[in-house]
Amino acid sequence: MSSRPPTLLRHSRTARGSGALGLLSARSARSYRGSAPELPAARVRGTFLDFFRKEHGHLLVPSSPVRPRGDPSLLFVNAGMNQFKPILLGTADPRSEMASYRRVTNSQKCVRAGGKHNDLEDVGRDLTHHTFFEMLGNWSFGDYFKEEACRMAWSLLTEHYGIPADRLYVSYFAGDAASGLPADEETRQIWLDIGVPPRRLLPFGLKENFWEMGDSGPCGPCTEIHYDHIGGRDAATLVVFQSVHVTREVDQSLLLLPQFSVDTGMGLERLVNILQGKRSNYDTDLFTPLLHAIHQISRVRPYSGRTGAADVGKVDMAYRVVADHIRTLSVCIADGIHPGMSGAELVLRRILRRAVRFCVEVLQTPQGALASLVPTVIGSAVNFPFFLHEHNKVIINPFSSKSSNSFKTLMSVCVTASASVAWSLHRDLGFPLDLVDLMLEERGVQVDRQELDRLITENVRAPVMLDVLSLAELQRLGVPHTDDGLKYQYRLEQGRYVFPACHATVLALYDGQTLVSEVSGGQCCGVILDQTCFYSEQGGQSHDQGYFTRDGLQEVVLAGGYVIHQVTAADSLKTGDQVQLHLDQVHRLSCMVKHTATHILNFALRKVLGSSVQQRGSHVAADRLRFDFSVKGSLSVSQLQQVERCVNDIISANQIVHSQVLPLQRARSIRGLRTVDEVYPDPVRLVSVGVPVSELLDNQTDTQTSVELCCGTHLLQTGAIEDLVIVSERQQVKGISRIIAVTGQEATRAREVGQVLLQEVDSLSVRLSDSAPSSLDSAQRLAKEIGVLSDAVDNTPIPQWQRRELQGRLKALQRTSNTGVRKLEAREVNTHLTHCSHLLVDCVDTDSLSVVMKTVNQLSSASPRSYVMLLAHQRHSGKVLCACQVPKSLPASDWAVAVCHYLGGSAGGSALVAKGTGSSSDITDALRWAEQFAHQKTQQ
């Protein structure tokens, strides 16, 4: 067995060049199947899994969800090996089932739409790219290795799937001198022994045959099998590819994994393409039912598989985009990832917008078209091992929005290349600028990038605020205050929030300096309407976002009773114009979740810590909440746990959130009312969780519930919060603490990551307790590992109570590790102690400057009148460590500076002790030069 890092046998994703190659890319494969019936995708998948499970003793493991389990380095699971990373890194809990895995096979759901592996922008343009795909895989964890993996793969392809061997080419890793990685000659010989002709066995370098999952983590050399879809030729020069296993550290160094493993992967979609003899993946039975369903709801011709200039109107591109994206959306939503405001949720929102755009603009589908495709996806997935049918209603829900109407509005706006339009779509609706560019490009126009950059710079500024003169002018003109009552008039229907429509009249325009009657296109201004459904930033809650039918909305602020809508006008806008307001419902709902959660948190803190706790500030945003409060010191682990438990009990109870407008004096009579130090309007809005306001008014006892004066927008029931996790709690100043908390999926993710870090700390504890490091090098590596893990615990969003526990354990581990390092350093110093003469210049074998210094110190102590200098050569880096100590006459700093300068480095210190570094391939001359320098200076 080779001592090099473990190898991955991986089949490449795509091919390039004329007559391209690729196991998973073929235009016509009927030539080798003859008249044999096509293999349905379900049988292709089943054949693969049965081959490894029944014939080679592999355990069939279910696909993991597409949200990575406790892996913050990934937005989505994008390869079959993701769920097995703990095995590859040796961090799997020994008590878990995973730790017992030796031979495993499965079909993994994968999404490549963000991060290092991102295929989103390529989907639809060609016939092979997908954001969602299935990865067929088999793994060996410390069981078989390269030879068995290669033979199994060859047997599966040529004997069980019947692919002609003369259509296959094999690539292997040619090595990389700069990284110190040798060529994988072992794998080359294995393929020759199997019978692959030398002319079909091709070496490639780091870029083509070295696979990496991300910037850090499992990676390594790989070998690939490529398929020539034409045949009857020598296609060796057409193999141009990319593609696993060692692990790359954050500092880019490569370390051996705990055991040799093999990871073999093969994309189902492209394998089915070949075995069914189709022109593209979209022509297989994985996509044809979906493409047919899309045609049924569209007003365009049937799908014909064209690309590029041949695809007039980009109709076929739209078919492919919608078919791919609806699969991705369905699988992600079933796995608990919903379109949202950050991370994977934001990527999914982008995918949804892209799908809606092609539905509306190209395919001309009616409203709700995407939702109508979900049953087809689920029906096609009957044979998937993914159980989509169990999540039918959950999947359909996010598609039942008014995104189609938004796109129709946008289409009418996108007839111009105005940079202001592009900026408005990006800033106000969350549209990626590249998608806006594409929409305009398809109309033969381009955005003025210089103007767009100017708008971006200009608009990152404070919101437009009316000055006192303009406010007075509005009052003089009799302009009525804005009616914003619609912001509270939302309701729950079958578990979904429904927000009111709003048509309004422009009453006034403010250009940043004065009131005006008209603004031109591209101008940033403040708009005052007769009514609005938008929430202006106040009470710690972020302002709403959205858009006018004619203009992009940016900020909503309140001044003197007027709600000012900050917009960048897409076209001229005048007083008296009629506009329709469109609320960004995802953003609003996220703010509502965080605001209601803030109230419950406030109540829980007082319940756990006592009535002395007072709110000192808060901020509610779409992605998290911040809460400042008075308390003597930081909360203990137990107190943090109690607060979270109290909050989540109220969430789980799905209590009704009541609100009512009351005279301020009557509201203040309620016992247990929470207020902050600010001026309240009269009448005032009161928000109560779980108890109707009428009961609070009648009850003169202190009711154990959350009840506050609040002008914010809230949930109608607490269950929509789903979960709350406090991810940070620390004292800002003496007596004031700040809590940062997340909710919903972000809270779940924080708990998952916390468990992963807990397992890593447990693993370190076991390693330290089982056996102490026997060498200084291993002890220092362990100390560094503890430091890296400590940084992760300190800076990763996890439950704060768990962070405190892990920090305490890691500090204890660090103390134990440091003690071990000191003992080993002392032992190494003793080995260097020798008889000391008046002048001693010598070298020591160590990579530690600390050891060099301690050795010098002990030599000087043994012979106080001696001049001592020691050098240590780090051969792997070429660095030379230097330390010296002297009694008098020759300042130590002068000696060290001179020697290190001779070595091309630098040094510093005092008259008695100094140290420094340099570099050299051979320190023999440096030792001689250092001795001569000391002789000259001491004899002067």
mmCIF file with all atom_site columns, N, CA and C in Angstrom, residues 172-199:
data_model
loop_
_atom_site.group_PDB
_atom_site.id
_atom_site.type_symbol
_atom_site.label_atom_id
_atom_site.label_alt_id
_atom_site.label_comp_id
_atom_site.label_asym_id
_atom_site.label_entity_id
_atom_site.label_seq_id
_atom_site.pdbx_PDB_ins_code
_atom_site.Cartn_x
_atom_site.Cartn_y
_atom_site.Cartn_z
_atom_site.occupancy
_atom_site.B_iso_or_equiv
_atom_site.pdbx_formal_charge
_atom_site.auth_seq_id
_atom_site.auth_comp_id
_atom_site.auth_asym_id
_atom_site.auth_atom_id
_atom_site.pdbx_PDB_model_num
ATOM 1  N N  . TYR A 1 172 ? -4.687 10.429 -14.713 1.00 0.00 ? 172 TYR A N  1
ATOM 2  C CA . TYR A 1 172 ? -4.176 10.253 -13.353 1.00 0.00 ? 172 TYR A CA 1
ATOM 3  C C  . TYR A 1 172 ? -3.281 11.433 -13.012 1.00 0.00 ? 172 TYR A C  1
ATOM 4  N N  . PHE A 1 173 ? -2.920 11.558 -11.737 1.00 0.00 ? 173 PHE A N  1
ATOM 5  C CA . PHE A 1 173 ? -2.166 12.713 -11.249 1.00 0.00 ? 173 PHE A CA 1
ATOM 6  C C  . PHE A 1 173 ? -0.696 12.598 -11.621 1.00 0.00 ? 173 PHE A C  1
ATOM 7  N N  . ALA A 1 174 ? -0.183 13.616 -12.310 1.00 0.00 ? 174 ALA A N  1
ATOM 8  C CA . ALA A 1 174 ? 1.202  13.618 -12.771 1.00 0.00 ? 174 ALA A CA 1
ATOM 9  C C  . ALA A 1 174 ? 2.179  14.139 -11.728 1.00 0.00 ? 174 ALA A C  1
ATOM 10 N N  . GLY A 1 175 ? 1.660  14.606 -10.578 1.00 0.00 ? 175 GLY A N  1
ATOM 11 C CA . GLY A 1 175 ? 2.528  15.154 -9.538  1.00 0.00 ? 175 GLY A CA 1
ATOM 12 C C  . GLY A 1 175 ? 2.672  16.654 -9.650  1.00 0.00 ? 175 GLY A C  1
ATOM 13 N N  . ASP A 1 176 ? 3.195  17.265 -8.577  1.00 0.00 ? 176 ASP A N  1
ATOM 14 C CA . ASP A 1 176 ? 3.424  18.709 -8.578  1.00 0.00 ? 176 ASP A CA 1
ATOM 15 C C  . ASP A 1 176 ? 4.634  19.002 -7.702  1.00 0.00 ? 176 ASP A C  1
ATOM 16 N N  . ALA A 1 177 ? 5.728  19.382 -8.341  1.00 0.00 ? 177 ALA A N  1
ATOM 17 C CA . ALA A 1 177 ? 6.987  19.582 -7.625  1.00 0.00 ? 177 ALA A CA 1
ATOM 18 C C  . ALA A 1 177 ? 6.883  20.701 -6.598  1.00 0.00 ? 177 ALA A C  1
ATOM 19 N N  . ALA A 1 178 ? 6.186  21.778 -6.942  1.00 0.00 ? 178 ALA A N  1
ATOM 20 C CA . ALA A 1 178 ? 6.093  22.925 -6.039  1.00 0.00 ? 178 ALA A CA 1
ATOM 21 C C  . ALA A 1 178 ? 5.385  22.568 -4.748  1.00 0.00 ? 178 ALA A C  1
ATOM 22 N N  . SER A 1 179 ? 4.434  21.647 -4.808  1.00 0.00 ? 179 SER A N  1
ATOM 23 C CA . SER A 1 179 ? 3.698  21.220 -3.608  1.00 0.00 ? 179 SER A CA 1
ATOM 24 C C  . SER A 1 179 ? 4.340  20.011 -2.943  1.00 0.00 ? 179 SER A C  1
ATOM 25 N N  . GLY A 1 180 ? 5.421  19.481 -3.550  1.00 0.00 ? 180 GLY A N  1
ATOM 26 C CA . GLY A 1 180 ? 6.070  18.293 -2.992  1.00 0.00 ? 180 GLY A CA 1
ATOM 27 C C  . GLY A 1 180 ? 5.267  17.033 -3.163  1.00 0.00 ? 180 GLY A C  1
ATOM 28 N N  . LEU A 1 181 ? 4.406  16.996 -4.205  1.00 0.00 ? 181 LEU A N  1
ATOM 29 C CA . LEU A 1 181 ? 3.554  15.833 -4.427  1.00 0.00 ? 181 LEU A CA 1
ATOM 30 C C  . LEU A 1 181 ? 4.091  15.013 -5.599  1.00 0.00 ? 181 LEU A C  1
ATOM 31 N N  . PRO A 1 182 ? 4.412  13.737 -5.392  1.00 0.00 ? 182 PRO A N  1
ATOM 32 C CA . PRO A 1 182 ? 4.956  12.909 -6.478  1.00 0.00 ? 182 PRO A CA 1
ATOM 33 C C  . PRO A 1 182 ? 3.856  12.453 -7.433  1.00 0.00 ? 182 PRO A C  1
ATOM 34 N N  . ALA A 1 183 ? 4.260  12.017 -8.607  1.00 0.00 ? 183 ALA A N  1
ATOM 35 C CA . ALA A 1 183 ? 3.316  11.448 -9.573  1.00 0.00 ? 183 ALA A CA 1
ATOM 36 C C  . ALA A 1 183 ? 2.728  10.161 -9.010  1.00 0.00 ? 183 ALA A C  1
ATOM 37 N N  . ASP A 1 184 ? 1.469  9.911  -9.330  1.00 0.00 ? 184 ASP A N  1
ATOM 38 C CA . ASP A 1 184 ? 0.784  8.715  -8.825  1.00 0.00 ? 184 ASP A CA 1
ATOM 39 C C  . ASP A 1 184 ? 1.064  7.542  -9.756  1.00 0.00 ? 184 ASP A C  1
ATOM 40 N N  . GLU A 1 185 ? 2.323  7.062  -9.731  1.00 0.00 ? 185 GLU A N  1
ATOM 41 C CA . GLU A 1 185 ? 2.722  5.954  -10.597 1.00 0.00 ? 185 GLU A CA 1
ATOM 42 C C  . GLU A 1 185 ? 2.024  4.659  -10.216 1.00 0.00 ? 185 GLU A C  1
ATOM 43 N N  . GLU A 1 186 ? 1.672  4.527  -8.936  1.00 0.00 ? 186 GLU A N  1
ATOM 44 C CA . GLU A 1 186 ? 0.976  3.318  -8.484  1.00 0.00 ? 186 GLU A CA 1
ATOM 45 C C  . GLU A 1 186 ? -0.353 3.159  -9.221  1.00 0.00 ? 186 GLU A C  1
ATOM 46 N N  . THR A 1 187 ? -1.124 4.267  -9.298  1.00 0.00 ? 187 THR A N  1
ATOM 47 C CA . THR A 1 187 ? -2.411 4.221  -9.986  1.00 0.00 ? 187 THR A CA 1
ATOM 48 C C  . THR A 1 187 ? -2.219 3.953  -11.478 1.00 0.00 ? 187 THR A C  1
ATOM 49 N N  . ARG A 1 188 ? -1.198 4.558  -12.064 1.00 0.00 ? 188 ARG A N  1
ATOM 50 C CA . ARG A 1 188 ? -0.917 4.327  -13.490 1.00 0.00 ? 188 ARG A CA 1
ATOM 51 C C  . ARG A 1 188 ? -0.690 2.839  -13.758 1.00 0.00 ? 188 ARG A C  1
ATOM 52 N N  . GLN A 1 189 ? 0.089  2.185  -12.879 1.00 0.00 ? 189 GLN A N  1
ATOM 53 C CA . GLN A 1 189 ? 0.384  0.772  -13.068 1.00 0.00 ? 189 GLN A CA 1
ATOM 54 C C  . GLN A 1 189 ? -0.870 -0.086 -12.887 1.00 0.00 ? 189 GLN A C  1
ATOM 55 N N  . ILE A 1 190 ? -1.726 0.316  -11.961 1.00 0.00 ? 190 ILE A N  1
ATOM 56 C CA . ILE A 1 190 ? -2.980 -0.426 -11.745 1.00 0.00 ? 190 ILE A CA 1
ATOM 57 C C  . ILE A 1 190 ? -3.814 -0.425 -13.015 1.00 0.00 ? 190 ILE A C  1
ATOM 58 N N  . TRP A 1 191 ? -3.934 0.735  -13.655 1.00 0.00 ? 191 TRP A N  1
ATOM 59 C CA . TRP A 1 191 ? -4.728 0.823  -14.875 1.00 0.00 ? 191 TRP A CA 1
ATOM 60 C C  . TRP A 1 191 ? -4.093 0.003  -16.001 1.00 0.00 ? 191 TRP A C  1
ATOM 61 N N  . LEU A 1 192 ? -2.770 0.003  -16.083 1.00 0.00 ? 192 LEU A N  1
ATOM 62 C CA . LEU A 1 192 ? -2.097 -0.816 -17.099 1.00 0.00 ? 192 LEU A CA 1
ATOM 63 C C  . LEU A 1 192 ? -2.373 -2.292 -16.859 1.00 0.00 ? 192 LEU A C  1
ATOM 64 N N  . ASP A 1 193 ? -2.333 -2.706 -15.578 1.00 0.00 ? 193 ASP A N  1
ATOM 65 C CA . ASP A 1 193 ? -2.607 -4.104 -15.231 1.00 0.00 ? 193 ASP A CA 1
ATOM 66 C C  . ASP A 1 193 ? -4.043 -4.496 -15.562 1.00 0.00 ? 193 ASP A C  1
ATOM 67 N N  . ILE A 1 194 ? -4.974 -3.553 -15.424 1.00 0.00 ? 194 ILE A N  1
ATOM 68 C CA . ILE A 1 194 ? -6.379 -3.826 -15.746 1.00 0.00 ? 194 ILE A CA 1
ATOM 69 C C  . ILE A 1 194 ? -6.557 -4.023 -17.240 1.00 0.00 ? 194 ILE A C  1
ATOM 70 N N  . GLY A 1 195 ? -5.674 -3.390 -18.020 1.00 0.00 ? 195 GLY A N  1
ATOM 71 C CA . GLY A 1 195 ? -5.746 -3.549 -19.466 1.00 0.00 ? 195 GLY A CA 1
ATOM 72 C C  . GLY A 1 195 ? -5.961 -2.267 -20.233 1.00 0.00 ? 195 GLY A C  1
ATOM 73 N N  . VAL A 1 196 ? -5.853 -1.121 -19.574 1.00 0.00 ? 196 VAL A N  1
ATOM 74 C CA . VAL A 1 196 ? -5.987 0.147  -20.283 1.00 0.00 ? 196 VAL A CA 1
ATOM 75 C C  . VAL A 1 196 ? -4.718 0.373  -21.102 1.00 0.00 ? 196 VAL A C  1
ATOM 76 N N  . PRO A 1 197 ? -4.831 0.568  -22.421 1.00 0.00 ? 197 PRO A N  1
ATOM 77 C CA . PRO A 1 197 ? -3.637 0.795  -23.249 1.00 0.00 ? 197 PRO A CA 1
ATOM 78 C C  . PRO A 1 197 ? -2.913 2.074  -22.820 1.00 0.00 ? 197 PRO A C  1
ATOM 79 N N  . PRO A 1 198 ? -1.587 2.093  -22.886 1.00 0.00 ? 198 PRO A N  1
ATOM 80 C CA . PRO A 1 198 ? -0.824 3.282  -22.482 1.00 0.00 ? 198 PRO A CA 1
ATOM 81 C C  . PRO A 1 198 ? -1.273 4.561  -23.176 1.00 0.00 ? 198 PRO A C  1
ATOM 82 N N  . ARG A 1 199 ? -1.684 4.457  -24.461 1.00 0.00 ? 199 ARG A N  1
ATOM 83 C CA . ARG A 1 199 ? -2.075 5.659  -25.187 1.00 0.00 ? 199 ARG A CA 1
ATOM 84 C C  . ARG A 1 199 ? -3.388 6.245  -24.658 1.00 0.00 ? 199 ARG A C  1
#
